[in-house]
């Protein structure tokens, strides 16, 4: 009988606490504007050093554009392509080059049908531990592997803040 009363009391406490905690705002990590700008600057500096003109996009945790820069002398398509690469990396939680290699297999090629994703290298996720809080994509270097080197250099610029 005593345990039945304790169970009822516990159930009542859980039921009454549920609605209150459901109303609390979410607290989550995300890419700040300062972080996005530092990543973009680091990405462009690396590509410039390597002799490439690129456009760069940083997307936030939700996959929305946080910041975007069209590099001097880049072709018009590089803005949208850098965004698609970043979105792909954010959505998948992996580099867009890893996604490209994954979807080369017939049994996983269907993943390329997800709206807004592309199977081309040039983007990497921005992570705090294992949590993906955004991604950065670059477009303009002759090949996605070269774009990816640049975005990794951009992320390295803010690595201490991601701990």
PDB file of N, CA, C and O in Angstrom, residues 51-95:
ATOM      1  N   UNK A  51      46.408  30.306 -54.473  1.00  0.00           N
ATOM      2  CA  UNK A  51      46.220  30.820 -55.824  1.00  0.00           C
ATOM      3  C   UNK A  51      44.814  30.681 -56.381  1.00  0.00           C
ATOM      4  O   UNK A  51      44.617  30.747 -57.588  1.00  0.00           O
ATOM      5  N   UNK A  52      43.816  30.515 -55.493  1.00  0.00           N
ATOM      6  CA  UNK A  52      42.434  30.327 -55.942  1.00  0.00           C
ATOM      7  C   UNK A  52      41.540  31.470 -55.476  1.00  0.00           C
ATOM      8  O   UNK A  52      41.691  31.993 -54.386  1.00  0.00           O
ATOM      9  N   UNK A  53      40.580  31.809 -56.321  1.00  0.00           N
ATOM     10  CA  UNK A  53      39.566  32.813 -55.991  1.00  0.00           C
ATOM     11  C   UNK A  53      38.281  32.060 -55.680  1.00  0.00           C
ATOM     12  O   UNK A  53      37.787  31.301 -56.520  1.00  0.00           O
ATOM     13  N   UNK A  54      37.756  32.281 -54.476  1.00  0.00           N
ATOM     14  CA  UNK A  54      36.577  31.526 -54.054  1.00  0.00           C
ATOM     15  C   UNK A  54      35.520  32.423 -53.418  1.00  0.00           C
ATOM     16  O   UNK A  54      35.819  33.507 -52.942  1.00  0.00           O
ATOM     17  N   UNK A  55      34.315  31.910 -53.424  1.00  0.00           N
ATOM     18  CA  UNK A  55      33.228  32.456 -52.626  1.00  0.00           C
ATOM     19  C   UNK A  55      33.002  31.485 -51.486  1.00  0.00           C
ATOM     20  O   UNK A  55      33.215  30.279 -51.631  1.00  0.00           O
ATOM     21  N   UNK A  56      32.568  32.016 -50.330  1.00  0.00           N
ATOM     22  CA  UNK A  56      32.444  31.197 -49.124  1.00  0.00           C
ATOM     23  C   UNK A  56      31.101  31.456 -48.456  1.00  0.00           C
ATOM     24  O   UNK A  56      30.670  32.607 -48.362  1.00  0.00           O
ATOM     25  N   UNK A  57      30.483  30.384 -47.987  1.00  0.00           N
ATOM     26  CA  UNK A  57      29.227  30.480 -47.249  1.00  0.00           C
ATOM     27  C   UNK A  57      29.347  29.709 -45.949  1.00  0.00           C
ATOM     28  O   UNK A  57      29.843  28.590 -45.943  1.00  0.00           O
ATOM     29  N   UNK A  58      28.867  30.315 -44.868  1.00  0.00           N
ATOM     30  CA  UNK A  58      28.738  29.625 -43.586  1.00  0.00           C
ATOM     31  C   UNK A  58      27.255  29.508 -43.298  1.00  0.00           C
ATOM     32  O   UNK A  58      26.528  30.503 -43.380  1.00  0.00           O
ATOM     33  N   UNK A  59      26.811  28.283 -42.999  1.00  0.00           N
ATOM     34  CA  UNK A  59      25.425  28.067 -42.585  1.00  0.00           C
ATOM     35  C   UNK A  59      25.415  27.742 -41.097  1.00  0.00           C
ATOM     36  O   UNK A  59      26.382  27.212 -40.554  1.00  0.00           O
ATOM     37  N   UNK A  60      24.299  28.061 -40.454  1.00  0.00           N
ATOM     38  CA  UNK A  60      24.171  27.822 -39.022  1.00  0.00           C
ATOM     39  C   UNK A  60      23.616  26.434 -38.753  1.00  0.00           C
ATOM     40  O   UNK A  60      23.466  25.619 -39.667  1.00  0.00           O
ATOM     41  N   UNK A  61      23.292  26.185 -37.501  1.00  0.00           N
ATOM     42  CA  UNK A  61      22.799  24.878 -37.079  1.00  0.00           C
ATOM     43  C   UNK A  61      21.550  24.447 -37.852  1.00  0.00           C
ATOM     44  O   UNK A  61      21.361  23.275 -38.133  1.00  0.00           O
ATOM     45  N   UNK A  62      20.695  25.402 -38.196  1.00  0.00           N
ATOM     46  CA  UNK A  62      19.468  25.097 -38.927  1.00  0.00           C
ATOM     47  C   UNK A  62      19.680  24.991 -40.436  1.00  0.00           C
ATOM     48  O   UNK A  62      18.751  24.721 -41.180  1.00  0.00           O
ATOM     49  N   UNK A  63      20.911  25.222 -40.906  1.00  0.00           N
ATOM     50  CA  UNK A  63      21.189  25.165 -42.343  1.00  0.00           C
ATOM     51  C   UNK A  63      20.940  26.469 -43.066  1.00  0.00           C
ATOM     52  O   UNK A  63      21.036  26.531 -44.293  1.00  0.00           O
ATOM     53  N   UNK A  64      20.638  27.532 -42.313  1.00  0.00           N
ATOM     54  CA  UNK A  64      20.410  28.845 -42.917  1.00  0.00           C
ATOM     55  C   UNK A  64      21.728  29.601 -43.064  1.00  0.00           C
ATOM     56  O   UNK A  64      22.638  29.433 -42.250  1.00  0.00           O
ATOM     57  N   UNK A  65      21.793  30.453 -44.064  1.00  0.00           N
ATOM     58  CA  UNK A  65      23.013  31.231 -44.290  1.00  0.00           C
ATOM     59  C   UNK A  65      23.251  32.167 -43.107  1.00  0.00           C
ATOM     60  O   UNK A  65      22.392  32.987 -42.770  1.00  0.00           O
ATOM     61  N   UNK A  66      24.424  32.031 -42.496  1.00  0.00           N
ATOM     62  CA  UNK A  66      24.831  32.921 -41.408  1.00  0.00           C
ATOM     63  C   UNK A  66      25.664  34.065 -41.976  1.00  0.00           C
ATOM     64  O   UNK A  66      25.563  35.197 -41.524  1.00  0.00           O
ATOM     65  N   UNK A  67      26.498  33.759 -42.971  1.00  0.00           N
ATOM     66  CA  UNK A  67      27.333  34.767 -43.629  1.00  0.00           C
ATOM     67  C   UNK A  67      27.787  34.212 -44.971  1.00  0.00           C
ATOM     68  O   UNK A  67      27.958  33.003 -45.126  1.00  0.00           O
ATOM     69  N   UNK A  68      27.999  35.115 -45.918  1.00  0.00           N
ATOM     70  CA  UNK A  68      28.394  34.704 -47.262  1.00  0.00           C
ATOM     71  C   UNK A  68      29.188  35.830 -47.907  1.00  0.00           C
ATOM     72  O   UNK A  68      28.805  36.997 -47.797  1.00  0.00           O
ATOM     73  N   UNK A  69      30.284  35.452 -48.565  1.00  0.00           N
ATOM     74  CA  UNK A  69      31.127  36.447 -49.239  1.00  0.00           C
ATOM     75  C   UNK A  69      31.461  35.934 -50.635  1.00  0.00           C
ATOM     76  O   UNK A  69      31.898  34.796 -50.802  1.00  0.00           O
ATOM     77  N   UNK A  70      31.264  36.804 -51.614  1.00  0.00           N
ATOM     78  CA  UNK A  70      31.672  36.483 -52.978  1.00  0.00           C
ATOM     79  C   UNK A  70      33.077  37.032 -53.157  1.00  0.00           C
ATOM     80  O   UNK A  70      33.318  38.232 -53.043  1.00  0.00           O
ATOM     81  N   UNK A  71      33.994  36.132 -53.425  1.00  0.00           N
ATOM     82  CA  UNK A  71      35.385  36.527 -53.590  1.00  0.00           C
ATOM     83  C   UNK A  71      35.607  37.349 -54.843  1.00  0.00           C
ATOM     84  O   UNK A  71      34.880  37.214 -55.837  1.00  0.00           O
ATOM     85  N   UNK A  72      36.601  38.227 -54.800  1.00  0.00           N
ATOM     86  CA  UNK A  72      36.968  39.032 -55.970  1.00  0.00           C
ATOM     87  C   UNK A  72      37.306  38.114 -57.141  1.00  0.00           C
ATOM     88  O   UNK A  72      38.038  37.141 -56.988  1.00  0.00           O
ATOM     89  N   UNK A  73      36.746  38.427 -58.290  1.00  0.00           N
ATOM     90  CA  UNK A  73      37.075  37.692 -59.504  1.00  0.00           C
ATOM     91  C   UNK A  73      36.454  36.313 -59.627  1.00  0.00           C
ATOM     92  O   UNK A  73      36.838  35.541 -60.503  1.00  0.00           O
ATOM     93  N   UNK A  74      35.481  35.987 -58.781  1.00  0.00           N
ATOM     94  CA  UNK A  74      34.854  34.664 -58.869  1.00  0.00           C
ATOM     95  C   UNK A  74      33.706  34.670 -59.870  1.00  0.00           C
ATOM     96  O   UNK A  74      33.130  35.715 -60.167  1.00  0.00           O
ATOM     97  N   UNK A  75      33.386  33.515 -60.362  1.00  0.00           N
ATOM     98  CA  UNK A  75      32.260  33.374 -61.288  1.00  0.00           C
ATOM     99  C   UNK A  75      30.939  33.464 -60.522  1.00  0.00           C
ATOM    100  O   UNK A  75      30.884  33.178 -59.325  1.00  0.00           O
ATOM    101  N   UNK A  76      29.869  33.862 -61.214  1.00  0.00           N
ATOM    102  CA  UNK A  76      28.590  34.078 -60.537  1.00  0.00           C
ATOM    103  C   UNK A  76      28.037  32.862 -59.793  1.00  0.00           C
ATOM    104  O   UNK A  76      27.445  33.005 -58.736  1.00  0.00           O
ATOM    105  N   UNK A  77      28.257  31.673 -60.318  1.00  0.00           N
ATOM    106  CA  UNK A  77      27.673  30.478 -59.698  1.00  0.00           C
ATOM    107  C   UNK A  77      28.313  30.100 -58.362  1.00  0.00           C
ATOM    108  O   UNK A  77      27.754  29.312 -57.598  1.00  0.00           O
ATOM    109  N   UNK A  78      29.469  30.664 -58.047  1.00  0.00           N
ATOM    110  CA  UNK A  78      30.197  30.232 -56.854  1.00  0.00           C
ATOM    111  C   UNK A  78      29.466  30.568 -55.552  1.00  0.00           C
ATOM    112  O   UNK A  78      29.620  29.854 -54.565  1.00  0.00           O
ATOM    113  N   UNK A  79      28.669  31.610 -55.551  1.00  0.00           N
ATOM    114  CA  UNK A  79      27.907  31.953 -54.341  1.00  0.00           C
ATOM    115  C   UNK A  79      26.909  30.842 -54.005  1.00  0.00           C
ATOM    116  O   UNK A  79      26.884  30.346 -52.884  1.00  0.00           O
ATOM    117  N   UNK A  80      26.091  30.483 -54.968  1.00  0.00           N
ATOM    118  CA  UNK A  80      25.076  29.454 -54.725  1.00  0.00           C
ATOM    119  C   UNK A  80      25.715  28.092 -54.505  1.00  0.00           C
ATOM    120  O   UNK A  80      25.268  27.311 -53.654  1.00  0.00           O
ATOM    121  N   UNK A  81      26.766  27.790 -55.232  1.00  0.00           N
ATOM    122  CA  UNK A  81      27.404  26.483 -55.095  1.00  0.00           C
ATOM    123  C   UNK A  81      28.073  26.343 -53.727  1.00  0.00           C
ATOM    124  O   UNK A  81      28.013  25.273 -53.115  1.00  0.00           O
ATOM    125  N   UNK A  82      28.670  27.418 -53.219  1.00  0.00           N
ATOM    126  CA  UNK A  82      29.265  27.345 -51.878  1.00  0.00           C
ATOM    127  C   UNK A  82      28.174  27.126 -50.836  1.00  0.00           C
ATOM    128  O   UNK A  82      28.370  26.399 -49.856  1.00  0.00           O
ATOM    129  N   UNK A  83      27.010  27.722 -51.047  1.00  0.00           N
ATOM    130  CA  UNK A  83      25.887  27.527 -50.116  1.00  0.00           C
ATOM    131  C   UNK A  83      25.391  26.085 -50.147  1.00  0.00           C
ATOM    132  O   UNK A  83      25.158  25.472 -49.109  1.00  0.00           O
ATOM    133  N   UNK A  84      25.241  25.530 -51.345  1.00  0.00           N
ATOM    134  CA  UNK A  84      24.778  24.149 -51.462  1.00  0.00           C
ATOM    135  C   UNK A  84      25.763  23.170 -50.823  1.00  0.00           C
ATOM    136  O   UNK A  84      25.362  22.214 -50.153  1.00  0.00           O
ATOM    137  N   UNK A  85      27.043  23.423 -51.006  1.00  0.00           N
ATOM    138  CA  UNK A  85      28.056  22.564 -50.391  1.00  0.00           C
ATOM    139  C   UNK A  85      27.966  22.646 -48.869  1.00  0.00           C
ATOM    140  O   UNK A  85      28.004  21.631 -48.168  1.00  0.00           O
ATOM    141  N   UNK A  86      27.850  23.870 -48.341  1.00  0.00           N
ATOM    142  CA  UNK A  86      27.753  24.051 -46.887  1.00  0.00           C
ATOM    143  C   UNK A  86      26.494  23.378 -46.347  1.00  0.00           C
ATOM    144  O   UNK A  86      26.529  22.697 -45.317  1.00  0.00           O
ATOM    145  N   UNK A  87      25.380  23.555 -47.035  1.00  0.00           N
ATOM    146  CA  UNK A  87      24.124  22.944 -46.613  1.00  0.00           C
ATOM    147  C   UNK A  87      24.242  21.420 -46.590  1.00  0.00           C
ATOM    148  O   UNK A  87      23.777  20.763 -45.661  1.00  0.00           O
ATOM    149  N   UNK A  88      24.878  20.862 -47.606  1.00  0.00           N
ATOM    150  CA  UNK A  88      25.086  19.414 -47.668  1.00  0.00           C
ATOM    151  C   UNK A  88      25.887  18.939 -46.464  1.00  0.00           C
ATOM    152  O   UNK A  88      25.533  17.961 -45.806  1.00  0.00           O
ATOM    153  N   UNK A  89      26.965  19.644 -46.171  1.00  0.00           N
ATOM    154  CA  UNK A  89      27.812  19.264 -45.051  1.00  0.00           C
ATOM    155  C   UNK A  89      27.064  19.374 -43.728  1.00  0.00           C
ATOM    156  O   UNK A  89      27.183  18.506 -42.863  1.00  0.00           O
ATOM    157  N   UNK A  90      26.274  20.422 -43.561  1.00  0.00           N
ATOM    158  CA  UNK A  90      25.487  20.589 -42.333  1.00  0.00           C
ATOM    159  C   UNK A  90      24.445  19.495 -42.205  1.00  0.00           C
ATOM    160  O   UNK A  90      24.270  18.898 -41.155  1.00  0.00           O
ATOM    161  N   UNK A  91      23.746  19.220 -43.289  1.00  0.00           N
ATOM    162  CA  UNK A  91      22.694  18.220 -43.275  1.00  0.00           C
ATOM    163  C   UNK A  91      23.227  16.829 -42.957  1.00  0.00           C
ATOM    164  O   UNK A  91      22.643  16.089 -42.191  1.00  0.00           O
ATOM    165  N   UNK A  92      24.355  16.510 -43.534  1.00  0.00           N
ATOM    166  CA  UNK A  92      24.925  15.165 -43.376  1.00  0.00           C
ATOM    167  C   UNK A  92      25.885  15.042 -42.188  1.00  0.00           C
ATOM    168  O   UNK A  92      26.191  13.944 -41.770  1.00  0.00           O
ATOM    169  N   UNK A  93      26.424  16.149 -41.685  1.00  0.00           N
ATOM    170  CA  UNK A  93      27.367  16.079 -40.575  1.00  0.00           C
ATOM    171  C   UNK A  93      28.709  15.509 -40.984  1.00  0.00           C
ATOM    172  O   UNK A  93      29.436  14.944 -40.171  1.00  0.00           O
ATOM    173  N   UNK A  94      29.031  15.661 -42.246  1.00  0.00           N
ATOM    174  CA  UNK A  94      30.293  15.170 -42.784  1.00  0.00           C
ATOM    175  C   UNK A  94      30.751  16.133 -43.871  1.00  0.00           C
ATOM    176  O   UNK A  94      29.985  16.997 -44.285  1.00  0.00           O
ATOM    177  N   UNK A  95      31.996  15.984 -44.317  1.00  0.00           N
ATOM    178  CA  UNK A  95      32.432  16.854 -45.398  1.00  0.00           C
ATOM    179  C   UNK A  95      31.635  16.508 -46.653  1.00  0.00           C
ATOM    180  O   UNK A  95      31.146  15.385 -46.805  1.00  0.00           O
TER     181      UNK A  95
END
